[in-house]
Coordinates of C-alpha atoms and ligand atoms in Angstrom, one line a residue:
X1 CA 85.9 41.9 81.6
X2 CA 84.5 42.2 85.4
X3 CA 86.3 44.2 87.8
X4 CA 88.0 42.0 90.8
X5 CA 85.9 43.3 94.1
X6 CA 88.1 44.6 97.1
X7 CA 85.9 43.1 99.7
X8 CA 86.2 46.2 102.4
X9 CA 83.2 45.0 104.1
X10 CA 84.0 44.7 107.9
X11 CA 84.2 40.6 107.5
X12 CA 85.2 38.8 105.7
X13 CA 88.2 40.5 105.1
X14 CA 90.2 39.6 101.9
X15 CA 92.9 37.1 101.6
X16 CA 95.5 37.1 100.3
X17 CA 97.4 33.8 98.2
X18 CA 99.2 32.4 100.7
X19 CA 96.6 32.3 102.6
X20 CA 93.9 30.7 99.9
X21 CA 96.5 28.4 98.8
X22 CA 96.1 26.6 102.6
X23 CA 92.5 26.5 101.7
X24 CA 92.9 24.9 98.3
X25 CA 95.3 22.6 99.5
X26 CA 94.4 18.4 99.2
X27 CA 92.9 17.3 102.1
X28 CA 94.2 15.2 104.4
X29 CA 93.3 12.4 107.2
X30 CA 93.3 14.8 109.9
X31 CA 95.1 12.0 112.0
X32 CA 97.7 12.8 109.6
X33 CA 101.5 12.8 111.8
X34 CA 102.1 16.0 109.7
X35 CA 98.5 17.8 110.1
X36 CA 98.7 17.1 114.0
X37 CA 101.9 18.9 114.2
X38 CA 100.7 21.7 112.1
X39 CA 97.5 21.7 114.2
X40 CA 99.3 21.7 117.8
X41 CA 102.2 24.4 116.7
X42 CA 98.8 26.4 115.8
X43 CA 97.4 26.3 119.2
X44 CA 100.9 27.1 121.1
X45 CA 101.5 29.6 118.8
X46 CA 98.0 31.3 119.3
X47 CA 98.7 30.9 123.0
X48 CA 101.5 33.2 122.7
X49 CA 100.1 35.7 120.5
X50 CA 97.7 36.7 123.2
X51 CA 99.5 35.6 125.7
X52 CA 97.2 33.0 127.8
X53 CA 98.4 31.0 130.7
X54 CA 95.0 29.1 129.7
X55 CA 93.7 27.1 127.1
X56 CA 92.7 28.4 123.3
X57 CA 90.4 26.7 121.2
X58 CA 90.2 26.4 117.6
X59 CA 86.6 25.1 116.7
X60 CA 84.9 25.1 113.1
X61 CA 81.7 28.0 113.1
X62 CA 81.4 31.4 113.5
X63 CA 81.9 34.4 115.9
X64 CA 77.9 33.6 116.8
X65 CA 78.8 30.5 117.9
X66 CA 82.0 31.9 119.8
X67 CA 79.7 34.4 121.7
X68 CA 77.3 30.8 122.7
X69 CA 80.3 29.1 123.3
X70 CA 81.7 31.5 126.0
X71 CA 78.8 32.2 127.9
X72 CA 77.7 28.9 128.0
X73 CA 81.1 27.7 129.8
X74 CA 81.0 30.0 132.1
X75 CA 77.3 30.5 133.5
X76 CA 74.0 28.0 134.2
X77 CA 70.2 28.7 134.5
X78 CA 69.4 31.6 137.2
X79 CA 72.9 32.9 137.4
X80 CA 73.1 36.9 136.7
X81 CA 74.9 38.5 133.4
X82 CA 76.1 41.9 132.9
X83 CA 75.7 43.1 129.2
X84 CA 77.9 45.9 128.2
X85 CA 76.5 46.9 125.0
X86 CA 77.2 49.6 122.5
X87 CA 75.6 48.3 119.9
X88 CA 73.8 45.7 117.5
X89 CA 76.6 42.9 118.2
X90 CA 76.3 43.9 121.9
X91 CA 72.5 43.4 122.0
X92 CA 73.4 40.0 120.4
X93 CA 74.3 38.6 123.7
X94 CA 70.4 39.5 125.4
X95 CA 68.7 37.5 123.4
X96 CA 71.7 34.5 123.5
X97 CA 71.9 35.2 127.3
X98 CA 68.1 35.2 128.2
X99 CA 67.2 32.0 126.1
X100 CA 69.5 30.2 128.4
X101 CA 67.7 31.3 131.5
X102 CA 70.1 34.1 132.6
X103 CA 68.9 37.1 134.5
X104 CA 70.0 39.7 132.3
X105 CA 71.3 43.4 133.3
X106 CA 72.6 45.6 130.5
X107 CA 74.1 49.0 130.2
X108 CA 74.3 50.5 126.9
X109 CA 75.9 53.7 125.0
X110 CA 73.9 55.8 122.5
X111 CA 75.6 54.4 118.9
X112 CA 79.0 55.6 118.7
X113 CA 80.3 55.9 122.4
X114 CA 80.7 53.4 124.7
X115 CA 79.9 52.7 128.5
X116 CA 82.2 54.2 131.0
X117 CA 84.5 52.2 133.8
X118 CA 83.1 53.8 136.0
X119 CA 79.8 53.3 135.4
X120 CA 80.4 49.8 134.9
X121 CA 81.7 49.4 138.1
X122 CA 79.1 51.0 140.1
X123 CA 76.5 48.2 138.3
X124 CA 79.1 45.6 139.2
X125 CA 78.5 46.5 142.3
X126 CA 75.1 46.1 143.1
X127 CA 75.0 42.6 142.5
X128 CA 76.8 39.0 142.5
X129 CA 77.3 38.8 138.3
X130 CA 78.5 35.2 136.9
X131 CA 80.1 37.0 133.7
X132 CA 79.5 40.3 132.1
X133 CA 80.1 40.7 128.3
X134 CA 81.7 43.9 126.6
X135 CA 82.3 43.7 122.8
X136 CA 86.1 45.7 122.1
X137 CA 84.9 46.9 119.0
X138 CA 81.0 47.1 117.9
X139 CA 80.8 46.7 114.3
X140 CA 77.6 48.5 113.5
X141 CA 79.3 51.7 115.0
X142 CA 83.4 51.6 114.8
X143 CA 83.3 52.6 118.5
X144 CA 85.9 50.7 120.7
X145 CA 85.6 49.8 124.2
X146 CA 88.2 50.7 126.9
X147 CA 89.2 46.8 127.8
X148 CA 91.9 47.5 129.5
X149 CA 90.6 49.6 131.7
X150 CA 87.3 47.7 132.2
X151 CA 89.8 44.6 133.2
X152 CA 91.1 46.8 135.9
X153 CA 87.3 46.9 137.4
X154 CA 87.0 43.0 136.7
X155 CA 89.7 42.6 138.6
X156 CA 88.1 43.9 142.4
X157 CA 85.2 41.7 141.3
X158 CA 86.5 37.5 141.8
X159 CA 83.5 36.4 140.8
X160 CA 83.0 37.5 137.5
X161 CA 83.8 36.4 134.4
X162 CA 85.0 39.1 131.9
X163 CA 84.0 38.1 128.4
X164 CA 85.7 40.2 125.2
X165 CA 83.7 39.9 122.3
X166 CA 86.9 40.4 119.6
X167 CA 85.5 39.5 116.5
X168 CA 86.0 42.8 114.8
X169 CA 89.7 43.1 117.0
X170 CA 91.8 40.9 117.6
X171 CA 94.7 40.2 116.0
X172 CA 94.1 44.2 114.2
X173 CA 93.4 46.0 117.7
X174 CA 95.8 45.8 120.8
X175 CA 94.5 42.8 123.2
X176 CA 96.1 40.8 125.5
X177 CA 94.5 37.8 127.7
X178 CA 95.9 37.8 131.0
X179 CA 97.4 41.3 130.8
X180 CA 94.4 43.3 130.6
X181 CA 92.5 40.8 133.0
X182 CA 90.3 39.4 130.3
X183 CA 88.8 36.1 131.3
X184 CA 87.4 34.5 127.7
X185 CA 88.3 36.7 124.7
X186 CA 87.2 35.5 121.1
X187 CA 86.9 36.1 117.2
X188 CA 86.4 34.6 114.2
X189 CA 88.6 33.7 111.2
X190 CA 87.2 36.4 108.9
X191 CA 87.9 39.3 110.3
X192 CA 91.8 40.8 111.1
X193 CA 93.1 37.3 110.9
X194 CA 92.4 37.6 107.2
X195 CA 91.1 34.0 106.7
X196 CA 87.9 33.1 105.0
X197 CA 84.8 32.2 107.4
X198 CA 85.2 29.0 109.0
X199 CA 86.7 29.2 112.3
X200 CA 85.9 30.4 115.5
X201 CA 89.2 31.1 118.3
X202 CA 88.6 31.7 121.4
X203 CA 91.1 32.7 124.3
X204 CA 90.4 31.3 127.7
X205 CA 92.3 32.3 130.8
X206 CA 92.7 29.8 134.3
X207 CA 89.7 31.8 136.2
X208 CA 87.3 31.5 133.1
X209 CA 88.8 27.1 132.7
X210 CA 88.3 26.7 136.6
X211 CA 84.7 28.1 136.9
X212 CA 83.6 25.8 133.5
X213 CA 85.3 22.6 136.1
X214 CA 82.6 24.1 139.2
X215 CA 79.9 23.9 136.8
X216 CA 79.9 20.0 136.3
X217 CA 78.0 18.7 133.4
X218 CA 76.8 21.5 130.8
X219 CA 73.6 21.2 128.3
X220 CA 75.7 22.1 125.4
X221 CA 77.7 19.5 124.0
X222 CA 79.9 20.5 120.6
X223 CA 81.1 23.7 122.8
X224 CA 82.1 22.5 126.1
X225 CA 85.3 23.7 127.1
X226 CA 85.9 19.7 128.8
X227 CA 85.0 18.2 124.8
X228 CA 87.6 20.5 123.1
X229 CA 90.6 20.4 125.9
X230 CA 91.8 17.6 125.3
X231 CA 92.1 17.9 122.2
X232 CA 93.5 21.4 121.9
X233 CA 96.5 19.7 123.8
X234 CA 96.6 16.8 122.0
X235 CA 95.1 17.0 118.4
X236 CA 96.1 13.2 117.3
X237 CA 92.9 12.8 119.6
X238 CA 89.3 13.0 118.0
X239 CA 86.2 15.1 119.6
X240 CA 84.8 16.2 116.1
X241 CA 86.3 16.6 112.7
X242 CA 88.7 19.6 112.8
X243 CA 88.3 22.0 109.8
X244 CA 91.5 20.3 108.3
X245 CA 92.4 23.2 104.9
X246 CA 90.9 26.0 107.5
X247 CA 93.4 25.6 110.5
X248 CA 95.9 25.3 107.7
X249 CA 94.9 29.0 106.4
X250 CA 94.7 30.2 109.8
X251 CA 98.5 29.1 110.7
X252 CA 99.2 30.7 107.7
X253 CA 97.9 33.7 108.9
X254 CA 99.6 33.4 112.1
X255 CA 103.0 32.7 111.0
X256 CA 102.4 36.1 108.4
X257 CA 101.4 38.1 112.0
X258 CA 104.2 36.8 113.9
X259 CA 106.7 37.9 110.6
X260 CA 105.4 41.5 110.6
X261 CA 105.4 41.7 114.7
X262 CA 102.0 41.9 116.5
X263 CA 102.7 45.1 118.0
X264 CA 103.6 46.7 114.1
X265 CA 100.4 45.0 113.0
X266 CA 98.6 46.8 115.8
X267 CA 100.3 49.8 114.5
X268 CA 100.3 49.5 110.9
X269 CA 95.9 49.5 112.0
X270 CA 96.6 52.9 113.5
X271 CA 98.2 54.3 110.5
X272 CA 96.1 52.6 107.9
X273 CA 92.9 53.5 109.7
X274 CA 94.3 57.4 110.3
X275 CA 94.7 57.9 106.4
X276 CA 91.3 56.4 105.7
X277 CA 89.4 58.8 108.2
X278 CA 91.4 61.7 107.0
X279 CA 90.8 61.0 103.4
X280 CA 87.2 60.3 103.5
X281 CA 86.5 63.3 106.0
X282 CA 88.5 65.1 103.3
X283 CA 85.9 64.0 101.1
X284 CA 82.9 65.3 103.3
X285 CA 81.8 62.2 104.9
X286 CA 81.8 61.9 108.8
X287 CA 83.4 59.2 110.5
X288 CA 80.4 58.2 113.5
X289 CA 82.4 57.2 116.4
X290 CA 84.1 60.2 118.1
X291 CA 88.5 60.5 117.7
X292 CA 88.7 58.9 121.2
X293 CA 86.7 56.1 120.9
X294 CA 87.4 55.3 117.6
X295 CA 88.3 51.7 116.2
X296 CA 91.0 51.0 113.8
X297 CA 89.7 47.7 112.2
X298 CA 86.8 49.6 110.2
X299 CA 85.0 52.8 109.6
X300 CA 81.2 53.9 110.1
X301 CA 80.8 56.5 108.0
X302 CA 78.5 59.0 107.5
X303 CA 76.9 60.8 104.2
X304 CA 77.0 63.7 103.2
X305 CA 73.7 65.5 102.5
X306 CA 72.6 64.7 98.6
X307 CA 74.5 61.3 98.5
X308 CA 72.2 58.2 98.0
X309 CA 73.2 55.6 100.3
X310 CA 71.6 52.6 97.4
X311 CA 72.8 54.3 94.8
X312 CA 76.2 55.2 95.7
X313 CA 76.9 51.5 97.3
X314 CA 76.1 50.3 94.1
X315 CA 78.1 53.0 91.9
X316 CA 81.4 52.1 94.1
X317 CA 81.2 47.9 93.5
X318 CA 80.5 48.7 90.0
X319 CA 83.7 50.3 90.7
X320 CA 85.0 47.5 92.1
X321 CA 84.6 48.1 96.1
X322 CA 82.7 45.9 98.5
X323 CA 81.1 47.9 101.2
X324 CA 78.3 47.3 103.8
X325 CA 75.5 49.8 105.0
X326 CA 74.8 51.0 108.2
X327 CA 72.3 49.0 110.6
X328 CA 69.4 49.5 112.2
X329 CA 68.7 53.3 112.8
X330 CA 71.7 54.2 110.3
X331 CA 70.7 52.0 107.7
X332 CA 70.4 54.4 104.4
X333 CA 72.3 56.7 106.6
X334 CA 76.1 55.5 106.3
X335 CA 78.3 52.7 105.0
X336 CA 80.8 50.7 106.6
X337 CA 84.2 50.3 105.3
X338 CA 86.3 47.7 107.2
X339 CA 90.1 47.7 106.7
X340 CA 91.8 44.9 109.1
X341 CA 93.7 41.9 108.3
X342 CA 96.0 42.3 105.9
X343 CA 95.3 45.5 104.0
X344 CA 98.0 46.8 102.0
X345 CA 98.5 50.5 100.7
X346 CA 97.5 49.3 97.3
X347 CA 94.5 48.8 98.7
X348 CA 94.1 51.3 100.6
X349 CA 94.7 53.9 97.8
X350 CA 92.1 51.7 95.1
X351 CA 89.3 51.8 98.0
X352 CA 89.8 56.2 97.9
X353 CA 90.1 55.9 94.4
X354 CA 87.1 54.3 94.0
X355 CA 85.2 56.2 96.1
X356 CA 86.3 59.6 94.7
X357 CA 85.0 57.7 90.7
X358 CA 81.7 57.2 92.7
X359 CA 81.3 60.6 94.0
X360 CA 82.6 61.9 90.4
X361 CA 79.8 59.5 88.5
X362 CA 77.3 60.5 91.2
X363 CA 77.9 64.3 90.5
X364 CA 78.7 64.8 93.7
X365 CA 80.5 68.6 94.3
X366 CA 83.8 68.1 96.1
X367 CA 87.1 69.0 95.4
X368 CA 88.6 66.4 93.5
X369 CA 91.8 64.2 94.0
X370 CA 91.4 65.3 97.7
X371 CA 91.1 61.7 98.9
X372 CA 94.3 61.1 97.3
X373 CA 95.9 64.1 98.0
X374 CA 95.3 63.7 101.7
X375 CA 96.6 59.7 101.9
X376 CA 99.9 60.9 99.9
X377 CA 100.1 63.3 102.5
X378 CA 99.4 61.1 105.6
X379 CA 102.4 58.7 104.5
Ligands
PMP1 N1 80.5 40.1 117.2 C1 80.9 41.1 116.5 C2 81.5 42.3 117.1 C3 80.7 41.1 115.1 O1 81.2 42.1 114.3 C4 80.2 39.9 114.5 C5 80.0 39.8 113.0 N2 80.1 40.9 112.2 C6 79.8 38.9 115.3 C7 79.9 39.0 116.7 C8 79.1 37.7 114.8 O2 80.1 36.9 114.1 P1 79.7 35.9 112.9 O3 79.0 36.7 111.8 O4 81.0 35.4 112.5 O5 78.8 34.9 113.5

């Protein structure tokens, strides 16, 4: 018989039944009474979780689209971006930015840190910047940007739009909208919110809604704020078919959040993330971003000299474990585990166990049942 797969890639995340039995549910008109009321409860309810005085939007695509969507709200032809990049989701937004005619400014960290406050601020500085972009958690590197305290320099500057990139964050790392001064903040349905991919959500605060009203018409069409508003507010109203079984899932998803408590989900990320490091540093692998940077949606891990990065991917799905390799300069050199959404310590324990089989079958020298030892220890 095959193994079932734990998919521990960083996104898609997996799901779990309640969740997939919103996506295999019999599809309805989605002018249906009931489906409206599910789809507007959604929206309020996302509203809250993030805590926007502001609009959020609930469109069918991907985080790709999220990252097109925001910028293009928020900027026209000529205007100036800054691009706070550390790393290959960050450099993303260049080539999205300069294909619509922006004048484009980045400032980037080698692979596992991330650009200072400070040195954002003296860049912000020097010019008269529509938006700037920062990405909360690069996934090719596991290193997590200080939004918080990069909304505190937004702030002094009026005239910029601050732009979160939260598809490997939110709803697993601690965010919220108006609080930490973010303008637009998005993700996709993937990742921590533990939904299949389908969706894009994206968070957008009054400065962010009031600068898409100075910029009149727009070129893009399907992801104009002004097309989706009304009926964000209203969803009986039609713009363009809503993903009818995939908002379902993702209220699912919401309603499981809002039982556990956002702020113990942000937590329970800590812990589970904690164990992880420990047990695969135990192990002998290195975890790439630094203690104080480091994410708690996913790790970018290291090998250890004489482990095969082909071979030992393909020994641990064998086993039954789903993980991605490292990207561009690290590809061959590391793999990256994601554990956000809804992870549970069964999980957590099979992804260790597999890993020590792998290193076992690989004949691999380490001391074994360490992995284990150290997660029993952790809890
Ligand atoms: N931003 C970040 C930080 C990501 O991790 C990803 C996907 N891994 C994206 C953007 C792009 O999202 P998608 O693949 O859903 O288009």
């Amino acid at each position: 018989m095959m193994n079932k797969k734990l998919v521990m890639i960083p996104g898609p995340t997996p799901t779990v039944r309640s969740i997939t039995d919103q996506m295999g549910r019999e599809t309805v008109a989605f002018g249906d009474p009931s489906f409206v009321k599910d789809f507007k409860e959604l929206i309020i309810n996302l509203k809250k979780l993030l805590k926007v005085d502001g609009e959020c939007f609930v469109v069918a695509g991907t985080g790709t689209l999220a990252m097109e969507m925001a910028v293009s709200n928020v900027t026209k032809r000529g205007d100036n971006i800054l691009i706070v990049s550390n790393g290959f989701f960050g450099d993303r937004f260049i080539d999205i930015c300069e294909r619509k005619g922006l004048n484009v400014d980045v400032l980037s960290a080698p692979w596992g840190e991330v650009v200072s406050p400070e040195t954002i601020e003296k860049k912000l500085k020097e010019k008269n910047y529509a938006a700037m972009t920062v990405s909360h958690v690069d996934t090719a590197t596991g290193a997590r940007a200080p939004i918080q305290e990069i909304g505190k320099v937004a702030k002094k500057f009026p005239e910029t739009i601050y732009i979160v990139d939260g598809v490997a964050a939110t709803a697993g790392e601690r965010e919220y909208v108006d609080d930490y001064g973010i303008d637009i903040l998005f993700t996709a349905s993937q990742k921590a919110f533990g939904v299949a991919p389908g969706l894009l959500i994206l968070w957008a605060g009054q400065k962010a809604l009031a600068r898409r009203k100075a910029l009149g018409t727009i070129p893009e069409y399907y992801i104009d704020f002004e097309k989706w508003i009304p009926i964000m507010n209203d969803p009986s109203k039609y713009f363009a078919t809503p993903a009818v079984n995939m908002i379902w899932a993702l209220k699912e998803s919401v309603r499981m959040i809002n039982e556990e408590g956002i702020e113990a989900r942000y937590d329970r990320h800590i812990s589970v993330s904690d164990s992880i490091n420990e047990a695969i540093e135990a192990l002998g692998f290195t975890i790439l971003a630094k203690n104080e940077n480091r994410c708690s949606t996913l790790s970018n891990i290291l090998y250890p000299e004489g482990v095969n990065d082909i071979e030992f991917r393909k020994v641990l799905a064998d086993e039954g474990v789903m993980v991605a390799g490292g990207l561009a300069a690290y590809a061959g050199k590391m793999f990256r585990l994601g554990h956000m959404g809804n992870i549970d310590d069964h999980t957590v324990y099979s992804t260790i166990a597999a890993i020590e089989r792998t290193l076992i079958k690989l004949g691999y020298k380490y001391e074994k049942g360490i992995g284990l030892k150290t997660l029993l220890e952790k809890k």
